[in-house]
GROMACS .gro file of C-alpha atoms in nm:
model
  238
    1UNK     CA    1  -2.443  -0.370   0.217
    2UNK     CA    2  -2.395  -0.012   0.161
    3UNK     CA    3  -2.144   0.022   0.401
    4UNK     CA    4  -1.963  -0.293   0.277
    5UNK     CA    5  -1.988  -0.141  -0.031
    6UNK     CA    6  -1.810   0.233   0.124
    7UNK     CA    7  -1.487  -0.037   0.289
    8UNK     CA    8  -1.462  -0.215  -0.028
    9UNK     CA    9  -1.436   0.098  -0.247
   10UNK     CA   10  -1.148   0.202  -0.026
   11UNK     CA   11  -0.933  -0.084  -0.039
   12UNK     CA   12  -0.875  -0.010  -0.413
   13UNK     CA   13  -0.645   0.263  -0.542
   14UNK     CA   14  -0.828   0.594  -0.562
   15UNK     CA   15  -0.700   0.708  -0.904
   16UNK     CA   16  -0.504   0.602  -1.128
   17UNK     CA   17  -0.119   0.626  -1.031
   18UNK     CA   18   0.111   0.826  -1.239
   19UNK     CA   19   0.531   0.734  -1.328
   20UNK     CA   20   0.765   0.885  -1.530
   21UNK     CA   21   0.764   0.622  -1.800
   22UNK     CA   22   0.414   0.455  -1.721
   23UNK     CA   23   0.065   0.530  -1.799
   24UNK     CA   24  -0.166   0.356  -1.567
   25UNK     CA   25  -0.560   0.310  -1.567
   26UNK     CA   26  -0.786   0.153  -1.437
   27UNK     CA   27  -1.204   0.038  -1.345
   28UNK     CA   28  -1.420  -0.164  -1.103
   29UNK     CA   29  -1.744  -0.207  -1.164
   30UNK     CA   30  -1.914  -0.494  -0.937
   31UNK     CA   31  -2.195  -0.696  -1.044
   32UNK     CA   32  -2.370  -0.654  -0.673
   33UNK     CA   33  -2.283  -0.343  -0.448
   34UNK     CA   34  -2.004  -0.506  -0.324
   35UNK     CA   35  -1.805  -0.787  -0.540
   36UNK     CA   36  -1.493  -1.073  -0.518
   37UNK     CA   37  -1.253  -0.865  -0.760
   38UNK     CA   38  -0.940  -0.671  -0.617
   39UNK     CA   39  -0.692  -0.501  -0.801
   40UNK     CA   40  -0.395  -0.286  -0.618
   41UNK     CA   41  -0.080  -0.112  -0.753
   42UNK     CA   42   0.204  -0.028  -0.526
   43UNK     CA   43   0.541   0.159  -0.580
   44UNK     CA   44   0.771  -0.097  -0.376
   45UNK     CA   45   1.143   0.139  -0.410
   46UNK     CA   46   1.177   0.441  -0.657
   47UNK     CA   47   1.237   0.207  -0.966
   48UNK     CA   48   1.057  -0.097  -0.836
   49UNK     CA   49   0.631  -0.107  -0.881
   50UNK     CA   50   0.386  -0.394  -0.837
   51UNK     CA   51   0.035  -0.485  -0.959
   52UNK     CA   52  -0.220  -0.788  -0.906
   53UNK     CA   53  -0.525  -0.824  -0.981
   54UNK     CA   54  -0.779  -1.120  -0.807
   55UNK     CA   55  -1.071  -1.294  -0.877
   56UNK     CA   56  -1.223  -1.442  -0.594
   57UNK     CA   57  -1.483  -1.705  -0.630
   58UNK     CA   58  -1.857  -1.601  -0.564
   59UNK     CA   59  -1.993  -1.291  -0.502
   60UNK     CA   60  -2.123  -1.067  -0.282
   61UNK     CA   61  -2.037  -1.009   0.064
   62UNK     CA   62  -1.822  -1.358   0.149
   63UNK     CA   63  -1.626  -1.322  -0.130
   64UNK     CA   64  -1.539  -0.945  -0.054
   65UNK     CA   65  -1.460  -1.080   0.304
   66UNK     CA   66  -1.178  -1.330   0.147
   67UNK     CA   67  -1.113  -1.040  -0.096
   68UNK     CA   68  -1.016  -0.843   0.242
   69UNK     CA   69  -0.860  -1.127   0.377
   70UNK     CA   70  -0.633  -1.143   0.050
   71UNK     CA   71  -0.560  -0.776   0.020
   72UNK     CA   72  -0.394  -0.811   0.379
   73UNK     CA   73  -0.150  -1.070   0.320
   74UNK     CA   74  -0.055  -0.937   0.016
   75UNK     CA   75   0.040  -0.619   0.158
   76UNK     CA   76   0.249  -0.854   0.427
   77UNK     CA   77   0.402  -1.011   0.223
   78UNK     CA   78   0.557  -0.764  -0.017
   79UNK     CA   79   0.761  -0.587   0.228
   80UNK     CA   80   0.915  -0.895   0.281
   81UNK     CA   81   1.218  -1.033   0.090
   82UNK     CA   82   1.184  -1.315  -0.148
   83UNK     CA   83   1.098  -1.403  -0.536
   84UNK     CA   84   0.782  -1.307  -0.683
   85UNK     CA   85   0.722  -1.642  -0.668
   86UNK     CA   86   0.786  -1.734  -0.306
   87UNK     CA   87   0.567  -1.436  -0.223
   88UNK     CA   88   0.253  -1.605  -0.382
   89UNK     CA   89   0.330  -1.927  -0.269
   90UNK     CA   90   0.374  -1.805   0.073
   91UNK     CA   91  -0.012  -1.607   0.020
   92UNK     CA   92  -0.154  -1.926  -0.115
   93UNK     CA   93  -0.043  -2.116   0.207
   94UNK     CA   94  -0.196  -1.860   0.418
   95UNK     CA   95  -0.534  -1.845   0.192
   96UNK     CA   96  -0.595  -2.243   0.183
   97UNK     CA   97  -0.597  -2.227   0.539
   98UNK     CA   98  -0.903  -1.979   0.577
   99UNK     CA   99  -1.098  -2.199   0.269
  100UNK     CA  100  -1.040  -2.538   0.384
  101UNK     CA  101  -1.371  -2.532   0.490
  102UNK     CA  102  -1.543  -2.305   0.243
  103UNK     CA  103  -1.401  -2.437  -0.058
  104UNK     CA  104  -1.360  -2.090  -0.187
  105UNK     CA  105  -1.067  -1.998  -0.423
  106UNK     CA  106  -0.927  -1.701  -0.613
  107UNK     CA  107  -0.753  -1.650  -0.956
  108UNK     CA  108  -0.454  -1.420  -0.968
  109UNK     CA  109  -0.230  -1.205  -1.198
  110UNK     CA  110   0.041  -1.052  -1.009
  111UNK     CA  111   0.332  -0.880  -1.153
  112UNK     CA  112   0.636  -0.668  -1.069
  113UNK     CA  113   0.805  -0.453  -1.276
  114UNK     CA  114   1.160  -0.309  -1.312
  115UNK     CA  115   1.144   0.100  -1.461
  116UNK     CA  116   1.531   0.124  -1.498
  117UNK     CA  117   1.561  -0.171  -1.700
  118UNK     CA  118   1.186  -0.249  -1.826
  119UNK     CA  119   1.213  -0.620  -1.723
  120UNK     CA  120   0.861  -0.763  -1.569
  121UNK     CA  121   0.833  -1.072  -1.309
  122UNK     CA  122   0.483  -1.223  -1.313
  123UNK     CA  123   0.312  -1.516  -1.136
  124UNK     CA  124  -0.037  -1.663  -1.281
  125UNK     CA  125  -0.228  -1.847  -1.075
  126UNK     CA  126  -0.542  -1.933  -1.247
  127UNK     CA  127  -0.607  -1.598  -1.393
  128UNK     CA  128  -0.705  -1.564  -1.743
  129UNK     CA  129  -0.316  -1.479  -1.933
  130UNK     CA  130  -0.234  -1.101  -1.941
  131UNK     CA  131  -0.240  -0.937  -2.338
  132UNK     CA  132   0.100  -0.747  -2.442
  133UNK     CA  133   0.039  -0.558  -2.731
  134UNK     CA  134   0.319  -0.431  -2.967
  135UNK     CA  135   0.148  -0.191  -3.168
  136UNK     CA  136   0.472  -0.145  -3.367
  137UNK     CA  137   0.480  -0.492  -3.514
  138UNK     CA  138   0.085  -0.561  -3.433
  139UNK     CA  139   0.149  -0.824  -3.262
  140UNK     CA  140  -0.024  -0.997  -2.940
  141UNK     CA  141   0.118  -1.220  -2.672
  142UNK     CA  142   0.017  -1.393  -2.374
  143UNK     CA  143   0.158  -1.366  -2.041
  144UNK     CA  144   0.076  -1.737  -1.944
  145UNK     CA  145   0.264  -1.980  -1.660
  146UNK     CA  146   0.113  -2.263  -1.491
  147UNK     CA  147  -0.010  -2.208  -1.161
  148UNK     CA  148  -0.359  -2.329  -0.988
  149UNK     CA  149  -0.574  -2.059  -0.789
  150UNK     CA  150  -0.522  -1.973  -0.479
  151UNK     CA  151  -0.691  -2.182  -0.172
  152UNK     CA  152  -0.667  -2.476  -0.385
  153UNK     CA  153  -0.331  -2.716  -0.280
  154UNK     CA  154  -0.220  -2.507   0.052
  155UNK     CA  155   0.170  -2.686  -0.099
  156UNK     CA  156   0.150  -2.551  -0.456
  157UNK     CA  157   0.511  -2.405  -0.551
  158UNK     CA  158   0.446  -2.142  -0.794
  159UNK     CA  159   0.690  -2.021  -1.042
  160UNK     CA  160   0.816  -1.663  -1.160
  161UNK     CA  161   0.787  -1.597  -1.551
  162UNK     CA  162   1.041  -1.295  -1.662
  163UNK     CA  163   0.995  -1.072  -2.014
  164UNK     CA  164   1.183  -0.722  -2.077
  165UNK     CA  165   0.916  -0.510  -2.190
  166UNK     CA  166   0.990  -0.182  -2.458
  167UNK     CA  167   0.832   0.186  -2.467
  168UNK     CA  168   0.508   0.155  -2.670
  169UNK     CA  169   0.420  -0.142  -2.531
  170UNK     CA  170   0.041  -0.221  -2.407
  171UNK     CA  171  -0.013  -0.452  -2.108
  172UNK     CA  172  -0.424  -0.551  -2.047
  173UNK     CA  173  -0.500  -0.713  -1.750
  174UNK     CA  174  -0.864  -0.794  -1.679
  175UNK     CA  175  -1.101  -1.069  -1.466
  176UNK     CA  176  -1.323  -1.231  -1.673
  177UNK     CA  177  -1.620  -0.999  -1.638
  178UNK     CA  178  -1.487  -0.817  -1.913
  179UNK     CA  179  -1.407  -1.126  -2.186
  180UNK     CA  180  -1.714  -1.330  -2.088
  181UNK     CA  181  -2.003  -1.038  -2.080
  182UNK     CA  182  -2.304  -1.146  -2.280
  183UNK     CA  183  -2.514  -0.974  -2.490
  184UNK     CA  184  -2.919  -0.957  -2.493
  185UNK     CA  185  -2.862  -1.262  -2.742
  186UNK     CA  186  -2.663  -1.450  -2.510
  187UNK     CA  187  -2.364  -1.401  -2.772
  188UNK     CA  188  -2.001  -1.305  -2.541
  189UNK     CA  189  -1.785  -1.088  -2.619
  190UNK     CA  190  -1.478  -1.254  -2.611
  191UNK     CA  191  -1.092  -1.217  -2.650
  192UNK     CA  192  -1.101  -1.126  -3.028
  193UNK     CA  193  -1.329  -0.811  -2.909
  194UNK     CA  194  -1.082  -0.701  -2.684
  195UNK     CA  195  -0.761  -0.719  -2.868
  196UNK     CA  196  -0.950  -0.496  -3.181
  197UNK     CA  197  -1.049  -0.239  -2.897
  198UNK     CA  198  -0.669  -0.238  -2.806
  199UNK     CA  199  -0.543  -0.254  -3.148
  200UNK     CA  200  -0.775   0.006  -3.319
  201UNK     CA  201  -0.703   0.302  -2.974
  202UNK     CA  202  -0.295   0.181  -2.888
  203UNK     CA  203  -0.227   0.532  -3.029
  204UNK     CA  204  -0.370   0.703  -2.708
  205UNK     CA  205  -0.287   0.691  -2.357
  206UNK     CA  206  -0.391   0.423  -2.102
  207UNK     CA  207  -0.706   0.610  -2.002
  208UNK     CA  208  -0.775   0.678  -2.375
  209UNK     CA  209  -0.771   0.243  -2.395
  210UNK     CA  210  -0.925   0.178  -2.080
  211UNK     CA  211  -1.280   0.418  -2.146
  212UNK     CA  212  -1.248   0.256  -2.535
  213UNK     CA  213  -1.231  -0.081  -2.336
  214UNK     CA  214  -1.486  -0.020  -2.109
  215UNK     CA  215  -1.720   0.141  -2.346
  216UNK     CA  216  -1.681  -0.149  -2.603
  217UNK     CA  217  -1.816  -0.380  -2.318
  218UNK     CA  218  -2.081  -0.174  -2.226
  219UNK     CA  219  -2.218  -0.099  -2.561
  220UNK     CA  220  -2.223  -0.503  -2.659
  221UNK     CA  221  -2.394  -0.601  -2.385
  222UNK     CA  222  -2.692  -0.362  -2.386
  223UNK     CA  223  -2.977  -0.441  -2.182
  224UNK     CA  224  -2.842  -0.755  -2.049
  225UNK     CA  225  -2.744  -0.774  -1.703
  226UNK     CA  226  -2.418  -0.731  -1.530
  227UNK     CA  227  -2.361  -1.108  -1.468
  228UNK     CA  228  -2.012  -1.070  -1.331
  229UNK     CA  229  -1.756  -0.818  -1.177
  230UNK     CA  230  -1.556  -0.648  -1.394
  231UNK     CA  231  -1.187  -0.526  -1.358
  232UNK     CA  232  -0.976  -0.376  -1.587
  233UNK     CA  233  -0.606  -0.244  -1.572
  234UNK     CA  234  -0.428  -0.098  -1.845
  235UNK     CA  235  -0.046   0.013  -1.839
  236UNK     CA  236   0.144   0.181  -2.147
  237UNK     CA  237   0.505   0.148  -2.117
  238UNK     CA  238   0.648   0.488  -2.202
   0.00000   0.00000   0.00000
């Protein structure tokens, strides 16, 4: 388990990636020593940079195996041409074929986005909806589109979903270790939680959100236990 735990560690970024007119930030914290979330970011050209995050089913050491699994043909796939969309539907194909007989599945956010021109390209595929905040107007949106998990339907098409983001902006991405975290009273935390956490620190950088985030969590559950993984990625659009 320990070294599981050492493999799966490095298969995640190792800090948190700077860009001229991006703050980045990040945390994993797994429920067991090794857990079924992934999260990557990648700079695909010099104005061109990609993020996912993935939930996978389970825990423990077969779902960090499928995590694995996933993080490969991903990384395939990217340097290949095609939509966003064609390049999840092309991963899904590949992933029902390893579950058919596990039944395991995965829920995932992945999105590309555009620095020269601030336009984003996402695909959702069972993952719970990105937040965009705009602190300016105070406003919250969800970055929805249908899409099943992946390892479900091996013929699912999925489809893109395009938005032109502005500087200020606050995009939250997390699993649902972070909105469904119960308290000692069995009480969870919840969406409304979160967006206050980002509303009340959108003045500060995405580290400054991500520790408020993180801390928030931490401090309502207590002594309860870590029931779930727990990813978080927060970007500030400069």
């Amino acid at each position: 388990m320990h070294s599981a735990a050492q493999i799966q560690r490095s298969l995640i970024p190792g800090q948190s990636p700077s860009y001229h007119n991006l703050h980045y930030a990040w945390r994993f914290m797994p429920s067991k020593k090794v857990g079924g979330d992934l999260f990557n970011v990648v700079q695909l050209d010099e104005e061109t940079i990609m993020t996912y995050l993935v939930d996978v089913s389970g825990h423990g050491i077969s779902s960090a195996l499928l995590m694995a699994g996933v993080r490969a043909y991903l990384r395939g796939r990217v340097t290949q041409a095609g939509s966003v969309a064609e390049m999840i539907t092309d991963v899904n194909r590949l992933v029902s074929a390893d579950t058919i007989e596990t039944h395991q599945f995965m829920t995932l956010f992945f999105l590309v986005m555009e620095a020269h021109t601030g336009r984003i390209t996402w695909v959702r595929a069972g993952q719970d909806p990105a937040l965009l905040y705009s602190p300016d107007e105070g406003h919250f949106e969800k970055l929805e589109g249908q899409g099943i998990p992946l390892g479900v339907e091996e013929s699912w098409q999925y489809q893109d979903n395009t938005k032109t983001v502005r500087p200020g902006q606050i995009l939250v991405l997390t699993t649902d270790g972070v909105l469904e975290a119960h308290n000692e009273k069995g009480k969870m935390f919840g969406r409304n939680r979160l967006k206050e956490i980002i509303r009340c620190y959108a003045g500060l950088g995405a580290e400054g959100i991500r520790l408020a985030i993180i801390d928030a969590v931490t401090a309502f559950r207590g002594e309860a236990h870590q029931e779930d993984d727990i990813t978080l990625v927060v970007l500030k659009f400069l």
